[in-house]
């Protein structure tokens, strides 16, 4: 069974379009994240939700809007796509294991290509 | 902005050799994790270290957290082709759910 799943795996679209990426986790974790990995493989956090509440919102253009309908799902909607949005987007979830220790599990990623 | 610098950036070695990857920051982290990522997949958690000076071993991999909790190292003994991948360290900011990821080390082990 897949722990963290994302759809679609690949997304090719034109500039100016609006697109969504979906994420689901079946681990029962309370916290979910969206990360962006650029062409140099640098992984940067974008957003995080804890029990459907936004707790981390990095300096991300407001064209990006996360939505968490329940604690098992975290979607990412992107408006007016730009060339610079091309990257691999990873969803992740985490849960406290013991005091101070979180274990993070990543989805397989969505490769977004904007042409 | 907290940064985690990894070195080396790229490493290509022969099977059987030993190697060490470093993860350095000027900031203190409450815990630090190491991940391995293979092409087309998400990062997979290898280990979490919490206490300054802590050493953890995972088969041929040895992880160490610096005494001041600002740096860490990953040592691989007798590397195998299956160790090939992108190694990422990630530090957790105290009191938050936020992880700062390192710049990554791409390891290639040749048979």
Tab-separated table of N, CA, C and O in Angstrom, chain A:
chain	number	residue	atom	x	y	z
A	1	UNK	N	0.840	-1.197	0.000
A	1	UNK	CA	0.000	0.000	0.000
A	1	UNK	C	0.878	1.252	0.000
A	1	UNK	O	1.843	1.328	0.739
A	2	UNK	N	0.526	2.197	-0.848
A	2	UNK	CA	1.287	3.430	-0.934
A	2	UNK	C	0.994	4.298	0.261
A	2	UNK	O	-0.167	4.546	0.582
A	3	UNK	N	2.040	4.821	0.931
A	3	UNK	CA	1.839	5.615	2.130
A	3	UNK	C	1.440	7.046	1.780
A	3	UNK	O	0.475	7.576	2.321
A	4	UNK	N	2.231	7.677	0.890
A	4	UNK	CA	1.934	9.022	0.417
A	4	UNK	C	1.852	8.955	-1.107
A	4	UNK	O	2.820	8.563	-1.754
A	5	UNK	N	0.709	9.311	-1.632
A	5	UNK	CA	0.532	9.244	-3.084
A	5	UNK	C	0.211	10.626	-3.635
A	5	UNK	O	-0.404	11.454	-2.956
A	6	UNK	N	0.647	10.851	-4.860
A	6	UNK	CA	0.401	12.122	-5.529
A	6	UNK	C	-0.104	11.855	-6.928
A	6	UNK	O	0.331	10.908	-7.588
A	7	UNK	N	-0.963	12.739	-7.395
A	7	UNK	CA	-1.393	12.686	-8.794
A	7	UNK	C	-1.486	14.096	-9.347
A	7	UNK	O	-1.900	15.024	-8.641
A	8	UNK	N	-1.089	14.289	-10.618
A	8	UNK	CA	-0.494	13.270	-11.485
A	8	UNK	C	1.007	13.107	-11.225
A	8	UNK	O	1.586	13.894	-10.494
A	9	UNK	N	1.611	12.136	-11.846
A	9	UNK	CA	3.058	11.943	-11.754
A	9	UNK	C	3.786	12.949	-12.652
A	9	UNK	O	4.847	13.442	-12.291
A	10	UNK	N	3.212	13.194	-13.811
A	10	UNK	CA	3.763	14.160	-14.762
A	10	UNK	C	2.656	15.128	-15.172
A	10	UNK	O	1.507	14.723	-15.337
A	11	UNK	N	3.049	16.383	-15.348
A	11	UNK	CA	2.096	17.410	-15.744
A	11	UNK	C	2.798	18.381	-16.679
A	11	UNK	O	3.761	19.036	-16.285
A	12	UNK	N	2.350	18.417	-17.913
A	12	UNK	CA	2.910	19.327	-18.908
A	12	UNK	C	1.804	20.284	-19.304
A	12	UNK	O	0.713	19.853	-19.694
A	13	UNK	N	2.084	21.577	-19.217
A	13	UNK	CA	1.047	22.560	-19.478
A	13	UNK	C	1.654	23.832	-20.022
A	13	UNK	O	2.877	24.016	-19.979
A	14	UNK	N	0.829	24.704	-20.517
A	14	UNK	CA	1.333	25.948	-21.087
A	14	UNK	C	1.269	27.084	-20.078
A	14	UNK	O	0.479	27.056	-19.118
A	15	UNK	N	2.073	28.060	-20.308
A	15	UNK	CA	2.086	29.270	-19.480
A	15	UNK	C	0.695	29.868	-19.418
A	15	UNK	O	-0.042	29.868	-20.413
A	16	UNK	N	0.350	30.340	-18.239
A	16	UNK	CA	-0.933	30.998	-18.063
A	16	UNK	C	-2.047	30.086	-17.614
A	16	UNK	O	-3.084	30.569	-17.129
A	17	UNK	N	-1.853	28.778	-17.761
A	17	UNK	CA	-2.889	27.836	-17.333
A	17	UNK	C	-2.936	27.711	-15.815
A	17	UNK	O	-1.996	28.082	-15.106
A	18	UNK	N	-4.047	27.144	-15.331
A	18	UNK	CA	-4.210	26.819	-13.913
A	18	UNK	C	-4.232	25.302	-13.776
A	18	UNK	O	-4.916	24.620	-14.539
A	19	UNK	N	-3.502	24.797	-12.781
A	19	UNK	CA	-3.444	23.343	-12.590
A	19	UNK	C	-3.451	22.999	-11.104
A	19	UNK	O	-3.076	23.823	-10.267
A	20	UNK	N	-3.842	21.754	-10.813
A	20	UNK	CA	-3.839	21.268	-9.435
A	20	UNK	C	-3.088	19.962	-9.318
A	20	UNK	O	-3.094	19.151	-10.250
A	21	UNK	N	-2.456	19.778	-8.177
A	21	UNK	CA	-1.794	18.519	-7.833
A	21	UNK	C	-2.436	18.020	-6.540
A	21	UNK	O	-2.678	18.805	-5.616
A	22	UNK	N	-2.716	16.712	-6.524
A	22	UNK	CA	-3.381	16.156	-5.349
A	22	UNK	C	-2.441	15.248	-4.567
A	22	UNK	O	-1.573	14.596	-5.137
A	23	UNK	N	-2.647	15.205	-3.267
A	23	UNK	CA	-1.815	14.369	-2.393
A	23	UNK	C	-2.700	13.724	-1.331
A	23	UNK	O	-3.581	14.371	-0.757
A	24	UNK	N	-2.417	12.459	-1.086
A	24	UNK	CA	-3.144	11.719	-0.055
A	24	UNK	C	-2.175	10.871	0.739
A	24	UNK	O	-1.254	10.280	0.171
A	25	UNK	N	-2.356	10.810	2.034
A	25	UNK	CA	-1.536	9.918	2.865
A	25	UNK	C	-2.441	9.021	3.711
A	25	UNK	O	-3.467	9.478	4.214
A	26	UNK	N	-2.046	7.753	3.797
A	26	UNK	CA	-2.839	6.786	4.565
A	26	UNK	C	-2.111	6.345	5.826
A	26	UNK	O	-2.349	5.244	6.338
A	27	UNK	N	-1.216	7.218	6.313
A	27	UNK	CA	-0.417	6.892	7.497
A	27	UNK	C	-1.050	7.394	8.788
A	27	UNK	O	-0.533	7.123	9.868
A	28	UNK	N	-2.117	8.152	8.668
A	28	UNK	CA	-2.748	8.709	9.854
A	28	UNK	C	-1.973	9.869	10.468
A	28	UNK	O	-2.184	10.228	11.627
A	29	UNK	N	-1.063	10.461	9.685
A	29	UNK	CA	-0.261	11.579	10.187
A	29	UNK	C	-1.096	12.854	10.281
A	29	UNK	O	-2.052	13.051	9.533
A	30	UNK	N	-0.674	13.721	11.208
A	30	UNK	CA	-1.399	14.982	11.401
A	30	UNK	C	-0.862	16.111	10.529
A	30	UNK	O	-1.547	17.097	10.293
A	31	UNK	N	0.396	15.998	10.086
A	31	UNK	CA	1.055	17.101	9.400
A	31	UNK	C	1.421	16.717	7.975
A	31	UNK	O	1.957	15.642	7.743
A	32	UNK	N	1.132	17.619	7.052
A	32	UNK	CA	1.470	17.398	5.648
A	32	UNK	C	2.177	18.626	5.085
A	32	UNK	O	2.015	19.739	5.595
A	33	UNK	N	2.965	18.395	4.043
A	33	UNK	CA	3.825	19.443	3.486
A	33	UNK	C	3.782	19.418	1.960
A	33	UNK	O	3.534	18.380	1.345
A	34	UNK	N	4.102	20.569	1.390
A	34	UNK	CA	4.462	20.659	-0.014
A	34	UNK	C	5.872	21.218	-0.107
A	34	UNK	O	6.203	22.216	0.537
A	35	UNK	N	6.692	20.526	-0.924
A	35	UNK	CA	8.062	20.948	-1.197
A	35	UNK	C	8.223	21.136	-2.696
A	35	UNK	O	7.558	20.475	-3.494
A	36	UNK	N	9.167	21.997	-3.055
A	36	UNK	CA	9.536	22.180	-4.461
A	36	UNK	C	11.006	21.809	-4.612
A	36	UNK	O	11.854	22.279	-3.835
A	37	UNK	N	11.313	20.953	-5.596
A	37	UNK	CA	12.698	20.581	-5.871
A	37	UNK	C	13.068	21.101	-7.248
A	37	UNK	O	12.463	20.717	-8.249
A	38	UNK	N	14.060	21.971	-7.269
A	38	UNK	CA	14.434	22.596	-8.539
A	38	UNK	C	15.381	21.692	-9.330
A	38	UNK	O	15.698	20.574	-8.919
A	39	UNK	N	15.844	22.219	-10.454
A	39	UNK	CA	16.674	21.421	-11.363
A	39	UNK	C	18.016	21.048	-10.748
A	39	UNK	O	18.665	20.094	-11.180
A	40	UNK	N	18.435	21.794	-9.730
A	40	UNK	CA	19.689	21.467	-9.035
A	40	UNK	C	19.454	20.549	-7.841
A	40	UNK	O	20.346	20.324	-7.032
A	41	UNK	N	18.248	20.043	-7.738
A	41	UNK	CA	17.872	19.088	-6.699
A	41	UNK	C	17.737	19.720	-5.319
A	41	UNK	O	17.708	19.004	-4.323
A	42	UNK	N	17.650	21.057	-5.281
A	42	UNK	CA	17.473	21.704	-3.985
A	42	UNK	C	16.011	21.607	-3.591
A	42	UNK	O	15.121	22.004	-4.346
A	43	UNK	N	15.775	21.087	-2.385
A	43	UNK	CA	14.418	20.838	-1.901
A	43	UNK	C	14.034	21.941	-0.920
A	43	UNK	O	14.678	22.128	0.112
A	44	UNK	N	12.960	22.658	-1.256
A	44	UNK	CA	12.579	23.787	-0.417
A	44	UNK	C	11.123	23.660	0.023
A	44	UNK	O	10.243	23.381	-0.793
A	45	UNK	N	10.883	23.883	1.313
A	45	UNK	CA	9.519	23.779	1.817
A	45	UNK	C	8.682	24.953	1.314
A	45	UNK	O	9.166	26.081	1.188
A	46	UNK	N	7.416	24.655	1.004
A	46	UNK	CA	6.499	25.694	0.554
A	46	UNK	C	5.423	25.929	1.616
A	46	UNK	O	5.216	27.037	2.076
A	47	UNK	N	4.717	24.882	1.949
A	47	UNK	CA	3.599	24.969	2.890
A	47	UNK	C	3.587	23.749	3.803
A	47	UNK	O	4.105	22.695	3.464
A	48	UNK	N	2.911	23.944	4.958
A	48	UNK	CA	2.631	22.815	5.819
A	48	UNK	C	1.297	23.012	6.509
A	48	UNK	O	0.937	24.134	6.885
A	49	UNK	N	0.562	21.916	6.637
A	49	UNK	CA	-0.711	21.912	7.339
A	49	UNK	C	-0.625	20.918	8.490
A	49	UNK	O	-0.077	19.835	8.356
A	50	UNK	N	-1.228	21.304	9.600
A	50	UNK	CA	-1.352	20.403	10.738
A	50	UNK	C	-2.818	20.316	11.094
A	50	UNK	O	-3.438	21.322	11.450
A	51	UNK	N	-3.388	19.136	10.961
A	51	UNK	CA	-4.819	18.963	11.208
A	51	UNK	C	-5.664	19.998	10.480
A	51	UNK	O	-6.521	20.651	11.068
A	52	UNK	N	-5.399	20.150	9.210
A	52	UNK	CA	-6.116	21.023	8.290
A	52	UNK	C	-5.837	22.511	8.503
A	52	UNK	O	-6.432	23.347	7.834
A	53	UNK	N	-4.938	22.828	9.416
A	53	UNK	CA	-4.633	24.234	9.666
A	53	UNK	C	-3.275	24.592	9.089
A	53	UNK	O	-2.285	23.876	9.324
A	54	UNK	N	-3.191	25.685	8.338
A	54	UNK	CA	-1.936	26.119	7.735
A	54	UNK	C	-0.979	26.586	8.830
A	54	UNK	O	-1.293	27.493	9.602
A	55	UNK	N	0.198	25.956	8.897
A	55	UNK	CA	1.154	26.328	9.944
A	55	UNK	C	2.473	26.852	9.380
A	55	UNK	O	3.227	27.498	10.085
A	56	UNK	N	2.756	26.546	8.133
A	56	UNK	CA	3.960	27.067	7.492
A	56	UNK	C	3.557	27.597	6.125
A	56	UNK	O	2.917	26.903	5.343
A	57	UNK	N	3.950	28.823	5.866
A	57	UNK	CA	3.679	29.434	4.566
A	57	UNK	C	4.929	30.225	4.209
A	57	UNK	O	5.125	31.333	4.690
A	58	UNK	N	5.789	29.615	3.425
A	58	UNK	CA	7.034	30.262	3.057
A	58	UNK	C	6.765	31.357	2.025
A	58	UNK	O	5.632	31.556	1.608
A	59	UNK	N	7.841	32.013	1.629
A	59	UNK	CA	7.691	33.103	0.653
A	59	UNK	C	7.411	32.500	-0.713
A	59	UNK	O	8.296	32.256	-1.520
A	60	UNK	N	6.141	32.211	-0.921
A	60	UNK	CA	5.696	31.578	-2.157
A	60	UNK	C	4.717	32.539	-2.840
A	60	UNK	O	3.885	33.138	-2.156
A	61	UNK	N	4.816	32.692	-4.161
A	61	UNK	CA	3.853	33.573	-4.842
A	61	UNK	C	2.419	33.170	-4.525
A	61	UNK	O	2.113	31.972	-4.384
A	62	UNK	N	1.543	34.159	-4.396
A	62	UNK	CA	0.167	33.818	-4.024
A	62	UNK	C	-0.603	33.164	-5.154
A	62	UNK	O	-1.801	32.881	-5.014
A	63	UNK	N	0.076	32.898	-6.272
A	63	UNK	CA	-0.525	32.064	-7.316
A	63	UNK	C	-0.636	30.605	-6.841
A	63	UNK	O	-1.374	29.812	-7.412
A	64	UNK	N	0.131	30.285	-5.803
A	64	UNK	CA	0.105	28.932	-5.244
A	64	UNK	C	-0.852	28.932	-4.053
A	64	UNK	O	-0.682	29.716	-3.107
A	65	UNK	N	-1.839	28.049	-4.082
A	65	UNK	CA	-2.781	27.988	-2.962
A	65	UNK	C	-2.990	26.536	-2.539
A	65	UNK	O	-3.518	25.726	-3.317
A	66	UNK	N	-2.556	26.211	-1.327
A	66	UNK	CA	-2.791	24.864	-0.814
A	66	UNK	C	-4.192	24.765	-0.215
A	66	UNK	O	-4.751	25.764	0.249
A	67	UNK	N	-4.705	23.540	-0.225
A	67	UNK	CA	-6.004	23.309	0.411
A	67	UNK	C	-5.985	21.931	1.051
A	67	UNK	O	-5.557	20.958	0.427
A	68	UNK	N	-6.474	21.868	2.278
A	68	UNK	CA	-6.508	20.599	2.997
A	68	UNK	C	-7.942	20.298	3.405
A	68	UNK	O	-8.410	20.781	4.443
A	69	UNK	N	-8.660	19.497	2.614
A	69	UNK	CA	-10.056	19.191	2.947
A	69	UNK	C	-10.195	18.334	4.197
A	69	UNK	O	-11.213	18.423	4.897
A	70	UNK	N	-9.203	17.518	4.472
A	70	UNK	CA	-9.139	16.741	5.708
A	70	UNK	C	-7.685	16.413	5.952
A	70	UNK	O	-6.837	16.677	5.099
A	71	UNK	N	-7.368	15.825	7.104
A	71	UNK	CA	-5.946	15.719	7.438
A	71	UNK	C	-5.215	14.659	6.616
A	71	UNK	O	-3.994	14.571	6.682
A	72	UNK	N	-5.929	13.890	5.817
A	72	UNK	CA	-5.289	12.900	4.951
A	72	UNK	C	-5.007	13.437	3.550
A	72	UNK	O	-4.360	12.758	2.754
A	73	UNK	N	-5.494	14.626	3.260
A	73	UNK	CA	-5.344	15.175	1.911
A	73	UNK	C	-4.797	16.599	1.948
A	73	UNK	O	-5.195	17.399	2.792
A	74	UNK	N	-3.889	16.856	1.016
A	74	UNK	CA	-3.360	18.213	0.863
A	74	UNK	C	-3.137	18.444	-0.624
A	74	UNK	O	-2.324	17.778	-1.243
A	75	UNK	N	-3.909	19.377	-1.169
A	75	UNK	CA	-3.828	19.662	-2.591
A	75	UNK	C	-3.112	20.989	-2.811
A	75	UNK	O	-3.054	21.837	-1.917
A	76	UNK	N	-2.584	21.128	-4.024
A	76	UNK	CA	-1.875	22.362	-4.378
A	76	UNK	C	-2.422	22.868	-5.697
A	76	UNK	O	-2.356	22.173	-6.710
A	77	UNK	N	-2.966	24.075	-5.663
A	77	UNK	CA	-3.492	24.677	-6.882
A	77	UNK	C	-2.571	25.810	-7.302
A	77	UNK	O	-2.142	26.605	-6.460
A	78	UNK	N	-2.258	25.854	-8.584
A	78	UNK	CA	-1.361	26.891	-9.093
A	78	UNK	C	-2.071	27.647	-10.208
A	78	UNK	O	-2.502	27.040	-11.205
A	79	UNK	N	-2.188	28.938	-10.025
A	79	UNK	CA	-2.809	29.795	-11.035
A	79	UNK	C	-1.755	30.424	-11.934
A	79	UNK	O	-0.610	30.643	-11.518
A	80	UNK	N	-2.161	30.744	-13.137
A	80	UNK	CA	-1.323	31.511	-14.079
A	80	UNK	C	0.113	30.995	-14.100
A	80	UNK	O	1.070	31.714	-13.787
A	81	UNK	N	0.263	29.751	-14.477
A	81	UNK	CA	1.567	29.103	-14.448
A	81	UNK	C	2.608	29.853	-15.256
A	81	UNK	O	2.329	30.400	-16.330
A	82	UNK	N	3.831	29.874	-14.704
A	82	UNK	CA	4.968	30.540	-15.343
A	82	UNK	C	6.069	29.508	-15.614
A	82	UNK	O	6.109	28.446	-14.979
A	83	UNK	N	6.978	29.861	-16.518
A	83	UNK	CA	8.077	28.950	-16.863
A	83	UNK	C	8.867	28.542	-15.622
A	83	UNK	O	9.275	27.389	-15.474
A	84	UNK	N	9.074	29.496	-14.705
A	84	UNK	CA	9.856	29.238	-13.502
A	84	UNK	C	9.194	28.300	-12.512
A	84	UNK	O	9.828	27.883	-11.529
A	85	UNK	N	7.946	27.963	-12.766
A	85	UNK	CA	7.257	27.014	-11.886
A	85	UNK	C	7.633	25.574	-12.223
A	85	UNK	O	7.301	24.657	-11.461
A	86	UNK	N	8.298	25.378	-13.334
A	86	UNK	CA	8.723	24.031	-13.720
A	86	UNK	C	9.659	23.464	-12.654
A	86	UNK	O	10.679	24.080	-12.313
A	87	UNK	N	9.304	22.312	-12.122
A	87	UNK	CA	10.069	21.702	-11.032
A	87	UNK	C	9.386	20.389	-10.693
A	87	UNK	O	8.362	20.033	-11.282
A	88	UNK	N	9.959	19.701	-9.707
A	88	UNK	CA	9.279	18.530	-9.151
A	88	UNK	C	8.700	18.939	-7.805
A	88	UNK	O	9.405	19.482	-6.949
A	89	UNK	N	7.418	18.685	-7.633
A	89	UNK	CA	6.735	19.038	-6.397
A	89	UNK	C	6.485	17.767	-5.586
A	89	UNK	O	5.913	16.798	-6.095
A	90	UNK	N	6.926	17.816	-4.328
A	90	UNK	CA	6.768	16.660	-3.450
A	90	UNK	C	5.810	16.986	-2.321
A	90	UNK	O	5.896	18.040	-1.682
A	91	UNK	N	4.944	16.030	-2.067
A	91	UNK	CA	4.098	16.071	-0.892
A	91	UNK	C	4.760	15.185	0.162
A	91	UNK	O	5.422	14.185	-0.172
A	92	UNK	N	4.602	15.539	1.420
A	92	UNK	CA	5.150	14.722	2.505
A	92	UNK	C	4.220	14.798	3.699
A	92	UNK	O	3.398	15.720	3.807
A	93	UNK	N	4.334	13.804	4.569
A	93	UNK	CA	3.590	13.851	5.823
A	93	UNK	C	4.530	13.476	6.949
A	93	UNK	O	5.564	12.838	6.723
A	94	UNK	N	4.182	13.892	8.141
A	94	UNK	CA	5.045	13.561	9.281
A	94	UNK	C	4.223	13.389	10.544
A	94	UNK	O	3.097	13.887	10.663
A	95	UNK	N	4.825	12.665	11.468
A	95	UNK	CA	4.204	12.428	12.762
A	95	UNK	C	5.306	12.393	13.813
A	95	UNK	O	6.416	11.952	13.520
A	96	UNK	N	4.996	12.854	14.998
A	96	UNK	CA	5.968	12.781	16.079
A	96	UNK	C	6.167	11.322	16.461
A	96	UNK	O	5.194	10.589	16.684
A	97	UNK	N	7.449	10.910	16.532
A	97	UNK	CA	7.764	9.530	16.931
A	97	UNK	C	7.995	9.494	18.438
A	97	UNK	O	7.382	8.716	19.168
A	98	UNK	N	8.917	10.315	18.876
A	98	UNK	CA	9.118	10.552	20.304
A	98	UNK	C	9.384	12.040	20.459
A	98	UNK	O	9.445	12.748	19.456
A	99	UNK	N	9.584	12.502	21.636
A	99	UNK	CA	9.773	13.927	21.863
A	99	UNK	C	10.896	14.489	20.991
A	99	UNK	O	12.026	14.037	21.048
A	100	UNK	N	10.559	15.466	20.183
A	100	UNK	CA	11.547	16.137	19.344
A	100	UNK	C	11.883	15.443	18.056
A	100	UNK	O	12.642	15.956	17.250
A	101	UNK	N	11.327	14.260	17.835
A	101	UNK	CA	11.664	13.512	16.616
A	101	UNK	C	10.417	13.351	15.751
A	101	UNK	O	9.419	12.797	16.195
A	102	UNK	N	10.526	13.878	14.519
A	102	UNK	CA	9.469	13.707	13.529
A	102	UNK	C	10.006	12.811	12.426
A	102	UNK	O	11.139	12.939	12.021
A	103	UNK	N	9.175	11.927	11.929
A	103	UNK	CA	9.548	11.145	10.758
A	103	UNK	C	8.726	11.626	9.578
A	103	UNK	O	7.505	11.672	9.648
A	104	UNK	N	9.431	11.957	8.517
A	104	UNK	CA	8.794	12.504	7.333
A	104	UNK	C	8.792	11.463	6.227
A	104	UNK	O	9.818	10.831	5.963
A	105	UNK	N	7.662	11.322	5.569
A	105	UNK	CA	7.519	10.397	4.455
A	105	UNK	C	7.089	11.183	3.229
A	105	UNK	O	6.139	11.961	3.288
A	106	UNK	N	7.812	10.950	2.141
A	106	UNK	CA	7.574	11.705	0.921
A	106	UNK	C	6.796	10.894	-0.103
A	106	UNK	O	6.936	9.670	-0.189
A	107	UNK	N	6.017	11.615	-0.899
A	107	UNK	CA	5.375	11.007	-2.040
A	107	UNK	C	6.363	10.866	-3.195
A	107	UNK	O	7.513	11.291	-3.078
A	108	UNK	N	5.944	10.302	-4.312
A	108	UNK	CA	6.833	10.052	-5.442
A	108	UNK	C	7.136	11.293	-6.273
A	108	UNK	O	7.995	11.253	-7.145
A	109	UNK	N	6.431	12.379	-6.014
A	109	UNK	CA	6.694	13.614	-6.735
A	109	UNK	C	5.825	13.801	-7.967
A	109	UNK	O	5.344	12.831	-8.565
A	110	UNK	N	5.608	15.050	-8.327
A	110	UNK	CA	4.909	15.425	-9.558
A	110	UNK	C	5.846	16.325	-10.354
A	110	UNK	O	6.237	17.394	-9.869
A	111	UNK	N	6.234	15.862	-11.528
A	111	UNK	CA	7.119	16.671	-12.366
A	111	UNK	C	6.263	17.596	-13.205
A	111	UNK	O	5.538	17.165	-14.100
A	112	UNK	N	6.348	18.882	-12.915
A	112	UNK	CA	5.585	19.905	-13.635
A	112	UNK	C	6.485	20.583	-14.660
A	112	UNK	O	7.555	21.080	-14.315
A	113	UNK	N	6.049	20.581	-15.895
A	113	UNK	CA	6.782	21.256	-16.964
A	113	UNK	C	5.865	22.302	-17.575
A	113	UNK	O	4.774	21.964	-18.084
A	114	UNK	N	6.300	23.548	-17.538
A	114	UNK	CA	5.518	24.644	-18.109
A	114	UNK	C	6.198	25.090	-19.394
A	114	UNK	O	7.392	25.410	-19.398
A	115	UNK	N	5.446	25.063	-20.483
A	115	UNK	CA	6.035	25.421	-21.783
A	115	UNK	C	5.489	26.759	-22.302
A	115	UNK	O	4.475	27.254	-21.798
